XYZ file of C-alpha atoms in Angstrom:
250
model
C 51.999 97.734 135.281
C 52.237 94.028 134.313
C 53.416 94.494 130.850
C 56.330 96.594 132.887
C 57.240 93.783 135.340
C 57.616 91.176 132.874
C 61.181 92.177 131.824
C 61.623 92.115 135.787
C 60.487 88.832 136.364
C 63.481 87.589 134.085
C 66.126 88.574 136.790
C 65.033 85.412 138.998
C 64.756 87.061 141.844
C 62.633 89.842 142.526
C 61.044 91.993 145.587
C 57.524 93.563 143.994
C 56.172 96.719 146.054
C 52.709 98.116 144.873
C 49.709 100.079 145.873
C 46.623 97.687 146.246
C 45.102 96.175 143.190
C 47.822 96.719 140.222
C 47.612 93.195 138.759
C 50.786 91.804 140.389
C 48.978 88.759 141.999
C 47.655 87.925 138.454
C 50.641 88.993 136.372
C 52.561 86.440 137.867
C 49.592 83.650 138.382
C 49.401 84.020 134.327
C 53.292 83.847 134.003
C 53.266 80.651 136.471
C 50.689 79.086 134.488
C 52.497 79.922 130.842
C 55.338 77.901 131.970
C 53.329 75.144 132.942
C 52.238 74.835 129.735
C 55.219 75.395 127.717
C 57.588 73.958 129.801
C 56.810 70.231 130.324
C 58.267 68.863 133.594
C 58.088 72.160 135.687
C 56.694 72.599 139.177
C 55.625 75.957 140.388
C 54.180 77.265 143.686
C 52.042 80.228 145.011
C 52.007 80.904 148.910
C 49.326 83.487 150.018
C 48.613 85.280 153.233
C 45.420 83.490 154.168
C 43.938 79.783 153.087
C 40.698 82.104 151.638
C 43.023 83.954 149.519
C 44.842 80.671 148.390
C 41.566 79.577 147.043
C 40.830 82.704 145.119
C 43.998 82.321 143.587
C 43.836 79.046 142.803
C 40.323 79.490 141.047
C 42.020 82.359 139.071
C 44.512 80.108 137.595
C 41.726 77.451 136.582
C 39.472 80.771 135.276
C 42.889 81.322 133.143
C 43.258 77.868 131.957
C 39.529 77.478 131.004
C 39.599 80.752 128.905
C 42.752 79.558 126.397
C 42.279 78.179 122.905
C 41.055 74.458 122.947
C 43.976 73.788 120.947
C 46.326 74.359 123.980
C 44.098 72.755 126.134
C 43.761 69.465 124.046
C 47.672 69.585 124.110
C 48.111 70.323 127.511
C 45.064 69.131 129.172
C 44.669 68.900 133.299
C 45.223 65.656 134.469
C 44.058 66.870 138.397
C 42.681 70.079 139.916
C 41.603 69.448 143.475
C 43.056 70.729 147.140
C 44.992 73.641 145.501
C 47.027 71.278 143.205
C 46.752 71.747 139.233
C 48.631 68.890 137.675
C 49.009 68.804 133.440
C 49.594 66.043 131.444
C 52.767 67.403 130.011
C 53.863 66.634 133.859
C 53.711 70.045 135.012
C 52.417 71.491 138.030
C 51.465 74.501 140.024
C 50.325 74.167 143.770
C 48.469 77.068 145.940
C 48.646 76.933 149.216
C 48.739 79.252 152.585
C 51.577 80.934 154.919
C 50.254 78.586 157.937
C 51.227 75.318 155.561
C 52.744 76.243 152.559
C 53.550 73.399 149.925
C 57.057 74.496 149.133
C 59.254 72.017 151.172
C 60.462 68.422 149.490
C 61.490 69.076 145.570
C 62.897 71.947 143.170
C 60.791 74.261 142.281
C 61.089 75.844 138.578
C 59.574 79.303 140.299
C 58.101 80.696 143.837
C 55.639 83.553 144.370
C 55.100 84.339 148.025
C 52.300 86.864 147.347
C 51.672 89.744 150.315
C 54.971 88.644 151.931
C 54.645 91.360 154.090
C 51.484 89.602 155.739
C 53.108 86.642 156.955
C 52.880 85.502 160.452
C 56.714 84.728 160.184
C 57.914 85.738 156.391
C 61.747 84.720 157.836
C 60.572 81.146 158.233
C 58.782 80.885 154.860
C 62.098 81.982 153.351
C 64.134 79.471 155.101
C 61.759 77.022 153.206
C 61.516 78.626 150.078
C 64.921 79.210 148.880
C 66.644 75.650 149.058
C 63.487 74.813 147.259
C 63.523 76.930 144.283
C 66.904 76.923 143.821
C 68.001 78.512 140.709
C 64.257 79.183 139.425
C 62.170 82.412 139.770
C 61.327 83.725 142.566
C 58.914 86.365 143.468
C 58.592 88.534 146.638
C 55.388 90.536 146.605
C 53.759 92.812 148.953
C 51.668 96.111 149.171
C 53.170 98.934 150.606
C 51.469 99.317 153.961
C 51.448 95.568 154.235
C 55.423 94.795 153.983
C 56.411 97.107 157.132
C 58.021 94.033 158.182
C 59.411 93.239 154.680
C 60.447 96.175 153.299
C 62.829 96.244 156.377
C 64.260 93.442 156.590
C 64.545 92.301 152.975
C 63.924 95.628 150.871
C 66.930 97.462 152.061
C 69.259 95.149 152.137
C 71.998 94.088 149.644
C 70.400 90.786 149.318
C 70.332 89.522 145.279
C 66.743 90.714 145.158
C 65.627 93.389 142.095
C 63.851 95.743 143.697
C 60.453 96.799 141.800
C 58.360 99.490 143.187
C 54.866 100.347 141.219
C 53.456 104.180 142.591
C 49.663 104.476 142.797
C 49.166 106.879 140.098
C 51.008 104.791 137.227
C 47.845 102.527 137.247
C 45.641 103.627 134.419
C 42.866 102.326 136.610
C 43.419 104.583 139.203
C 41.598 108.021 137.917
C 38.276 109.297 139.197
C 36.015 112.474 138.473
C 36.441 115.129 140.313
C 33.061 116.835 141.841
C 32.121 120.058 141.001
C 32.192 123.350 142.646
C 34.656 121.225 145.743
C 37.452 123.349 147.448
C 40.188 120.988 147.103
C 42.534 121.096 150.294
C 46.010 122.780 149.748
C 47.687 119.549 150.929
C 45.888 117.790 147.944
C 47.424 120.506 145.901
C 50.673 120.426 147.238
C 51.019 116.468 146.652
C 49.515 116.761 142.979
C 51.992 119.409 142.446
C 54.664 116.992 143.432
C 53.810 114.099 141.563
C 52.434 116.248 138.580
C 49.058 114.366 138.861
C 46.406 115.255 136.424
C 42.992 115.938 137.439
C 42.005 112.149 136.892
C 44.460 111.064 139.465
C 43.566 114.013 142.045
C 39.885 112.913 141.328
C 41.014 109.354 142.735
C 42.721 111.028 145.378
C 39.823 113.322 146.452
C 37.671 110.544 146.476
C 39.742 107.833 148.197
C 40.922 110.528 151.044
C 36.825 111.548 151.596
C 35.722 107.966 151.823
C 38.659 107.033 154.487
C 37.320 110.690 156.618
C 40.469 112.553 155.240
C 43.113 109.756 157.061
C 46.270 110.631 155.171
C 48.069 107.838 156.537
C 45.954 105.747 156.078
C 45.996 106.671 151.817
C 49.919 106.541 151.777
C 49.676 102.878 153.639
C 47.411 101.862 150.657
C 48.387 104.045 147.639
C 52.241 104.550 148.154
C 53.901 107.300 145.595
C 57.641 106.046 147.003
C 58.760 103.090 148.771
C 57.745 104.170 151.830
C 55.175 106.958 152.610
C 55.405 106.793 156.405
C 58.963 108.113 157.211
C 60.815 110.850 154.969
C 63.876 109.356 156.743
C 63.587 105.951 155.662
C 62.035 107.004 151.986
C 65.406 108.756 151.123
C 67.438 105.767 152.234
C 65.275 104.201 149.898
C 65.605 106.380 147.102
C 68.852 106.272 147.508
C 68.787 102.783 146.268
C 70.157 102.566 142.744
C 68.881 98.628 142.062
C 65.205 99.888 142.687
C 63.383 99.774 139.066
C 59.912 102.389 138.909
C 57.263 101.469 136.488
C 57.239 103.952 133.515
C 53.976 103.946 130.874
């Protein structure tokens, strides 16, 4: 998923709609860190939907940096690392904040990642601040299928210059599980598997996740979408008709 998404990032304006735990945030963090290290005097920002998540993303960035080759860290040392800000010796910096108090105004950003954009209390307000700040830099709006319900309607379906990139859950290599032996598989699972040409490992994952959710299909679709909107067939048809959507292919 991460490898497929990197060429899309070159489009500079991207809406990334995906299933849970597909590595979107990690990919963006790594990309921004790389830009900081090799493009001096650049400024980057990541906005999370919650304060706790912002703290996690900040720690993730620091862990990525600490795992780098010592020579790179010697050439581009961290000059300051506190309160969500990382400043490097080459003049570049990354700021991580929550959507309740985003650190994206008052300057020009080389790149901006709006993580789990669909969970923001006021996504329109954040974009109003973000667009002038990021200028001609990279802008990534990313959200999980269920969490992006408002963002999907207002931004995914519009012709707004955003490259649309969707990752169905079954394209993620980690979403496999063994099928329990001597278990009668529900006809609906069989129908779903036939529709999307799923192998045994994907069917096993489906069975495990559905059973854990007490066979709540809407909950499964929200967390593991097979198409941009699994909640409305009419809406799905509308989304699938758009030629600007890119699908992950492995």
